[in-house]
């Protein structure tokens, strides 16, 4: 992670955000892939799957929770308001992994997830744009070709990569009914990212090594071939920010 320039105020702000999300958070995203000797940009190829997430949960030690996510842009309509929004399908553990706080209503339950309930949790900006001063909880809105009930609204929260304020969260099982989720040639369900919480923060380096080794094996990457995924550790970002701040003093 390269930090070209960062002021003390900005670094303190970023460290505060990391603390809010938890330094035990790890995010895995698709990397580039090589075709015909040409390396494609990171994220240009969907290389992660739900089965990768399951394998990590079952085969890597010191992991508390794992949440595969799938994101797409959908038109969301409520009353006379409409907007294009990023909609992300997630499992119930995603709330705890990302330390999301609910301002009103509730997050969806394991039962909602198992039955693929068409319910939504709105980011604060989405709620304000679509519903203004009206309480969205219990209201219906149209998402693509589906009617979805608003179950909760998230507290406003700044993120590191992106803000949950501009996102709609729905059960991943509902997302799979609503959109055509890509599959790999082996039939595995493609996901946009995998988020996870580490049990023992002292073991993060070992966890990162174990995940890298497992994914390289699952993705059949030979020696000398670059990873087709990227692993981002909040602890690593915090250490880099702290180091950069120390260099300025």
mmCIF file of C-alpha atoms in Angstrom, residues 2-247:
data_model
loop_
_atom_site.group_PDB
_atom_site.id
_atom_site.type_symbol
_atom_site.label_atom_id
_atom_site.label_comp_id
_atom_site.label_asym_id
_atom_site.label_seq_id
_atom_site.Cartn_x
_atom_site.Cartn_y
_atom_site.Cartn_z
ATOM 1 C CA UNK A 2 1.631 3.234 -1.099
ATOM 2 C CA UNK A 3 0.827 6.403 0.806
ATOM 3 C CA UNK A 4 2.323 9.186 -1.316
ATOM 4 C CA UNK A 5 1.481 11.980 1.117
ATOM 5 C CA UNK A 6 -0.595 12.052 4.244
ATOM 6 C CA UNK A 7 -0.996 14.820 6.821
ATOM 7 C CA UNK A 8 -1.180 14.200 10.552
ATOM 8 C CA UNK A 9 -4.867 15.115 10.656
ATOM 9 C CA UNK A 10 -5.692 12.809 7.752
ATOM 10 C CA UNK A 11 -3.712 9.938 9.273
ATOM 11 C CA UNK A 12 -5.466 10.352 12.642
ATOM 12 C CA UNK A 13 -8.814 10.308 10.824
ATOM 13 C CA UNK A 14 -7.898 7.135 8.934
ATOM 14 C CA UNK A 15 -6.658 5.400 12.099
ATOM 15 C CA UNK A 16 -9.959 6.317 13.773
ATOM 16 C CA UNK A 17 -11.885 4.737 10.892
ATOM 17 C CA UNK A 18 -9.765 1.580 11.076
ATOM 18 C CA UNK A 19 -10.387 1.375 14.832
ATOM 19 C CA UNK A 20 -14.122 1.672 14.149
ATOM 20 C CA UNK A 21 -14.034 -1.165 11.620
ATOM 21 C CA UNK A 22 -11.639 -3.308 13.671
ATOM 22 C CA UNK A 23 -7.998 -4.133 12.983
ATOM 23 C CA UNK A 24 -8.996 -7.813 12.889
ATOM 24 C CA UNK A 25 -10.823 -7.248 9.561
ATOM 25 C CA UNK A 26 -9.435 -8.778 6.360
ATOM 26 C CA UNK A 27 -10.904 -8.204 2.894
ATOM 27 C CA UNK A 28 -10.129 -10.336 -0.151
ATOM 28 C CA UNK A 29 -10.882 -8.911 -3.597
ATOM 29 C CA UNK A 30 -10.336 -10.160 -7.144
ATOM 30 C CA UNK A 31 -6.919 -9.460 -8.581
ATOM 31 C CA UNK A 32 -5.816 -9.425 -12.185
ATOM 32 C CA UNK A 33 -5.353 -12.505 -14.313
ATOM 33 C CA UNK A 34 -2.906 -13.285 -17.098
ATOM 34 C CA UNK A 35 -4.179 -14.235 -20.553
ATOM 35 C CA UNK A 36 -1.754 -14.886 -23.383
ATOM 36 C CA UNK A 37 1.054 -13.297 -21.388
ATOM 37 C CA UNK A 38 -0.928 -10.070 -20.842
ATOM 38 C CA UNK A 39 -1.665 -9.086 -17.257
ATOM 39 C CA UNK A 40 -5.120 -7.575 -16.744
ATOM 40 C CA UNK A 41 -5.862 -4.889 -14.156
ATOM 41 C CA UNK A 42 -6.825 -5.836 -10.604
ATOM 42 C CA UNK A 43 -10.562 -6.453 -10.301
ATOM 43 C CA UNK A 44 -10.999 -6.802 -14.059
ATOM 44 C CA UNK A 45 -11.579 -10.563 -13.730
ATOM 45 C CA UNK A 46 -13.933 -12.172 -11.223
ATOM 46 C CA UNK A 47 -11.654 -14.731 -9.581
ATOM 47 C CA UNK A 48 -13.337 -15.309 -6.196
ATOM 48 C CA UNK A 49 -16.207 -17.679 -5.427
ATOM 49 C CA UNK A 50 -18.536 -18.635 -2.595
ATOM 50 C CA UNK A 51 -16.745 -21.946 -2.493
ATOM 51 C CA UNK A 52 -13.466 -20.082 -1.813
ATOM 52 C CA UNK A 53 -15.155 -18.442 1.188
ATOM 53 C CA UNK A 54 -16.407 -21.818 2.448
ATOM 54 C CA UNK A 55 -12.946 -23.357 2.054
ATOM 55 C CA UNK A 56 -11.357 -20.479 4.018
ATOM 56 C CA UNK A 57 -13.909 -20.886 6.824
ATOM 57 C CA UNK A 58 -13.374 -24.646 7.015
ATOM 58 C CA UNK A 59 -9.637 -24.940 6.396
ATOM 59 C CA UNK A 60 -7.946 -21.816 7.848
ATOM 60 C CA UNK A 61 -7.456 -21.576 11.619
ATOM 61 C CA UNK A 62 -8.083 -18.451 13.744
ATOM 62 C CA UNK A 63 -11.003 -17.126 11.691
ATOM 63 C CA UNK A 64 -14.220 -16.202 13.504
ATOM 64 C CA UNK A 65 -16.546 -15.206 10.662
ATOM 65 C CA UNK A 66 -16.467 -15.217 6.848
ATOM 66 C CA UNK A 67 -18.817 -13.273 4.552
ATOM 67 C CA UNK A 68 -18.801 -13.601 0.760
ATOM 68 C CA UNK A 69 -20.456 -10.610 -0.950
ATOM 69 C CA UNK A 70 -21.857 -9.972 -4.416
ATOM 70 C CA UNK A 71 -22.413 -6.400 -5.637
ATOM 71 C CA UNK A 72 -24.192 -4.959 -8.638
ATOM 72 C CA UNK A 73 -25.786 -1.664 -9.649
ATOM 73 C CA UNK A 74 -29.595 -1.648 -9.708
ATOM 74 C CA UNK A 75 -32.266 0.994 -10.169
ATOM 75 C CA UNK A 76 -34.091 1.505 -6.877
ATOM 76 C CA UNK A 77 -37.532 3.164 -6.885
ATOM 77 C CA UNK A 78 -39.550 4.361 -3.877
ATOM 78 C CA UNK A 79 -42.664 6.450 -4.490
ATOM 79 C CA UNK A 80 -41.700 9.186 -6.933
ATOM 80 C CA UNK A 81 -37.966 8.909 -6.198
ATOM 81 C CA UNK A 82 -35.545 6.682 -8.049
ATOM 82 C CA UNK A 83 -31.784 6.243 -8.242
ATOM 83 C CA UNK A 84 -29.112 3.826 -9.357
ATOM 84 C CA UNK A 85 -27.467 2.306 -6.307
ATOM 85 C CA UNK A 86 -24.848 -0.260 -5.464
ATOM 86 C CA UNK A 87 -26.722 -3.242 -4.053
ATOM 87 C CA UNK A 88 -24.664 -5.818 -2.169
ATOM 88 C CA UNK A 89 -25.822 -9.289 -1.238
ATOM 89 C CA UNK A 90 -24.333 -10.400 2.092
ATOM 90 C CA UNK A 91 -24.840 -13.058 4.803
ATOM 91 C CA UNK A 92 -25.989 -12.044 8.334
ATOM 92 C CA UNK A 93 -22.404 -12.183 9.733
ATOM 93 C CA UNK A 94 -21.469 -9.252 7.484
ATOM 94 C CA UNK A 95 -22.923 -6.826 10.024
ATOM 95 C CA UNK A 96 -20.572 -7.977 12.802
ATOM 96 C CA UNK A 97 -17.590 -8.339 10.474
ATOM 97 C CA UNK A 98 -17.943 -4.703 9.336
ATOM 98 C CA UNK A 99 -19.074 -3.400 12.776
ATOM 99 C CA UNK A 100 -22.198 -1.862 11.217
ATOM 100 C CA UNK A 101 -24.593 -0.045 13.540
ATOM 101 C CA UNK A 102 -28.330 0.061 12.833
ATOM 102 C CA UNK A 103 -30.008 3.478 13.309
ATOM 103 C CA UNK A 104 -33.578 2.176 12.958
ATOM 104 C CA UNK A 105 -35.244 -1.153 12.317
ATOM 105 C CA UNK A 106 -33.094 -4.297 12.373
ATOM 106 C CA UNK A 107 -30.581 -6.292 10.339
ATOM 107 C CA UNK A 108 -31.874 -9.430 8.674
ATOM 108 C CA UNK A 109 -31.712 -12.688 10.621
ATOM 109 C CA UNK A 110 -30.398 -16.156 9.811
ATOM 110 C CA UNK A 111 -34.032 -17.154 9.176
ATOM 111 C CA UNK A 112 -34.470 -14.301 6.654
ATOM 112 C CA UNK A 113 -31.242 -15.411 4.995
ATOM 113 C CA UNK A 114 -32.164 -19.097 4.802
ATOM 114 C CA UNK A 115 -35.465 -18.334 3.071
ATOM 115 C CA UNK A 116 -34.011 -15.673 0.748
ATOM 116 C CA UNK A 117 -36.264 -12.924 2.101
ATOM 117 C CA UNK A 118 -36.488 -9.856 -0.144
ATOM 118 C CA UNK A 119 -35.610 -7.336 2.549
ATOM 119 C CA UNK A 120 -33.129 -4.451 2.483
ATOM 120 C CA UNK A 121 -30.915 -2.485 4.851
ATOM 121 C CA UNK A 122 -30.326 1.057 3.545
ATOM 122 C CA UNK A 123 -27.264 3.249 3.883
ATOM 123 C CA UNK A 124 -28.103 6.648 5.410
ATOM 124 C CA UNK A 125 -27.631 8.576 2.140
ATOM 125 C CA UNK A 126 -29.827 6.110 0.231
ATOM 126 C CA UNK A 127 -32.566 6.385 2.874
ATOM 127 C CA UNK A 128 -32.500 10.185 2.740
ATOM 128 C CA UNK A 129 -32.560 10.320 -1.076
ATOM 129 C CA UNK A 130 -35.447 7.869 -1.457
ATOM 130 C CA UNK A 131 -37.562 8.644 1.609
ATOM 131 C CA UNK A 132 -36.535 12.116 2.829
ATOM 132 C CA UNK A 133 -37.872 12.662 6.357
ATOM 133 C CA UNK A 134 -40.199 9.632 6.210
ATOM 134 C CA UNK A 135 -39.166 6.552 8.216
ATOM 135 C CA UNK A 136 -38.270 3.953 5.539
ATOM 136 C CA UNK A 137 -38.611 0.923 7.843
ATOM 137 C CA UNK A 138 -41.511 -1.243 6.714
ATOM 138 C CA UNK A 139 -41.849 0.650 3.406
ATOM 139 C CA UNK A 140 -41.675 -1.112 0.080
ATOM 140 C CA UNK A 141 -39.447 -0.173 -2.840
ATOM 141 C CA UNK A 142 -38.796 -1.609 -6.255
ATOM 142 C CA UNK A 143 -35.312 -2.909 -6.978
ATOM 143 C CA UNK A 144 -34.839 -3.949 -10.576
ATOM 144 C CA UNK A 145 -37.916 -6.085 -11.213
ATOM 145 C CA UNK A 146 -38.455 -7.028 -7.559
ATOM 146 C CA UNK A 147 -40.435 -5.534 -4.677
ATOM 147 C CA UNK A 148 -38.299 -5.338 -1.537
ATOM 148 C CA UNK A 149 -39.279 -4.332 2.018
ATOM 149 C CA UNK A 150 -36.996 -1.993 3.941
ATOM 150 C CA UNK A 151 -36.010 -3.700 7.172
ATOM 151 C CA UNK A 152 -33.471 -1.261 8.587
ATOM 152 C CA UNK A 153 -31.313 1.831 8.080
ATOM 153 C CA UNK A 154 -27.614 1.907 8.946
ATOM 154 C CA UNK A 155 -25.927 4.563 11.053
ATOM 155 C CA UNK A 156 -23.802 6.908 8.959
ATOM 156 C CA UNK A 157 -20.271 5.520 8.899
ATOM 157 C CA UNK A 158 -17.170 6.357 6.910
ATOM 158 C CA UNK A 159 -15.262 3.431 5.468
ATOM 159 C CA UNK A 160 -11.733 2.962 4.165
ATOM 160 C CA UNK A 161 -12.429 1.725 0.627
ATOM 161 C CA UNK A 162 -16.056 2.858 0.377
ATOM 162 C CA UNK A 163 -18.813 4.125 2.638
ATOM 163 C CA UNK A 164 -21.808 1.994 3.669
ATOM 164 C CA UNK A 165 -23.860 5.238 3.530
ATOM 165 C CA UNK A 166 -24.256 4.808 -0.250
ATOM 166 C CA UNK A 167 -25.006 1.087 -0.249
ATOM 167 C CA UNK A 168 -28.094 -1.129 -0.050
ATOM 168 C CA UNK A 169 -27.545 -4.471 1.684
ATOM 169 C CA UNK A 170 -29.781 -7.472 1.022
ATOM 170 C CA UNK A 171 -29.415 -11.185 1.835
ATOM 171 C CA UNK A 172 -27.013 -12.844 -0.615
ATOM 172 C CA UNK A 173 -29.618 -15.594 -1.008
ATOM 173 C CA UNK A 174 -32.162 -12.984 -2.187
ATOM 174 C CA UNK A 175 -29.600 -11.448 -4.557
ATOM 175 C CA UNK A 176 -29.131 -14.872 -6.154
ATOM 176 C CA UNK A 177 -32.863 -14.962 -6.952
ATOM 177 C CA UNK A 178 -32.907 -11.410 -8.322
ATOM 178 C CA UNK A 179 -29.890 -11.287 -10.629
ATOM 179 C CA UNK A 180 -27.959 -13.815 -12.675
ATOM 180 C CA UNK A 181 -24.885 -14.426 -10.548
ATOM 181 C CA UNK A 182 -21.924 -15.415 -12.696
ATOM 182 C CA UNK A 183 -20.438 -18.873 -12.364
ATOM 183 C CA UNK A 184 -16.971 -20.169 -13.129
ATOM 184 C CA UNK A 185 -16.325 -22.909 -15.690
ATOM 185 C CA UNK A 186 -16.387 -25.342 -12.730
ATOM 186 C CA UNK A 187 -19.890 -24.111 -11.788
ATOM 187 C CA UNK A 188 -18.855 -22.196 -8.664
ATOM 188 C CA UNK A 189 -20.731 -18.962 -7.811
ATOM 189 C CA UNK A 190 -18.628 -15.845 -8.424
ATOM 190 C CA UNK A 191 -18.517 -13.242 -5.627
ATOM 191 C CA UNK A 192 -17.281 -9.636 -5.556
ATOM 192 C CA UNK A 193 -15.284 -9.935 -2.330
ATOM 193 C CA UNK A 194 -14.819 -11.955 0.847
ATOM 194 C CA UNK A 195 -14.682 -10.236 4.248
ATOM 195 C CA UNK A 196 -13.579 -11.993 7.414
ATOM 196 C CA UNK A 197 -12.712 -11.461 11.075
ATOM 197 C CA UNK A 198 -9.602 -12.971 12.636
ATOM 198 C CA UNK A 199 -9.943 -14.569 16.079
ATOM 199 C CA UNK A 200 -6.431 -13.854 17.368
ATOM 200 C CA UNK A 201 -4.907 -10.649 15.978
ATOM 201 C CA UNK A 202 -1.424 -11.906 16.940
ATOM 202 C CA UNK A 203 -1.910 -14.602 14.287
ATOM 203 C CA UNK A 204 -2.888 -12.293 11.398
ATOM 204 C CA UNK A 205 0.362 -12.839 9.473
ATOM 205 C CA UNK A 206 -0.090 -16.611 9.684
ATOM 206 C CA UNK A 207 -3.744 -16.305 8.639
ATOM 207 C CA UNK A 208 -2.760 -14.192 5.601
ATOM 208 C CA UNK A 209 -0.159 -16.784 4.578
ATOM 209 C CA UNK A 210 -2.641 -19.652 5.001
ATOM 210 C CA UNK A 211 -5.341 -17.882 2.963
ATOM 211 C CA UNK A 212 -2.854 -17.067 0.199
ATOM 212 C CA UNK A 213 -1.651 -20.668 0.034
ATOM 213 C CA UNK A 214 -5.221 -22.064 0.039
ATOM 214 C CA UNK A 215 -6.491 -19.708 -2.688
ATOM 215 C CA UNK A 216 -3.431 -20.290 -4.887
ATOM 216 C CA UNK A 217 -4.056 -24.032 -4.645
ATOM 217 C CA UNK A 218 -7.795 -23.686 -5.306
ATOM 218 C CA UNK A 219 -7.165 -21.344 -8.262
ATOM 219 C CA UNK A 220 -4.482 -23.697 -9.635
ATOM 220 C CA UNK A 221 -1.776 -21.034 -9.817
ATOM 221 C CA UNK A 222 1.615 -22.486 -10.643
ATOM 222 C CA UNK A 223 4.873 -21.292 -9.098
ATOM 223 C CA UNK A 224 5.949 -17.998 -10.646
ATOM 224 C CA UNK A 225 2.337 -17.048 -11.471
ATOM 225 C CA UNK A 226 1.086 -13.934 -9.654
ATOM 226 C CA UNK A 227 -1.861 -14.111 -7.245
ATOM 227 C CA UNK A 228 -5.225 -13.531 -8.974
ATOM 228 C CA UNK A 229 -6.613 -11.989 -5.762
ATOM 229 C CA UNK A 230 -5.692 -9.191 -3.331
ATOM 230 C CA UNK A 231 -5.778 -9.486 0.463
ATOM 231 C CA UNK A 232 -6.139 -6.277 2.489
ATOM 232 C CA UNK A 233 -5.612 -6.336 6.249
ATOM 233 C CA UNK A 234 -6.835 -3.391 8.349
ATOM 234 C CA UNK A 235 -3.931 -4.076 10.727
ATOM 235 C CA UNK A 236 -1.499 -3.721 7.813
ATOM 236 C CA UNK A 237 -3.090 -0.417 6.739
ATOM 237 C CA UNK A 238 -2.952 0.884 10.336
ATOM 238 C CA UNK A 239 0.735 -0.020 10.619
ATOM 239 C CA UNK A 240 1.501 1.677 7.297
ATOM 240 C CA UNK A 241 -0.352 4.864 8.301
ATOM 241 C CA UNK A 242 1.380 4.943 11.694
ATOM 242 C CA UNK A 243 4.772 4.417 10.049
ATOM 243 C CA UNK A 244 4.102 7.180 7.494
ATOM 244 C CA UNK A 245 3.038 9.558 10.275
ATOM 245 C CA UNK A 246 6.177 8.763 12.268
ATOM 246 C CA UNK A 247 8.370 9.585 9.278
#
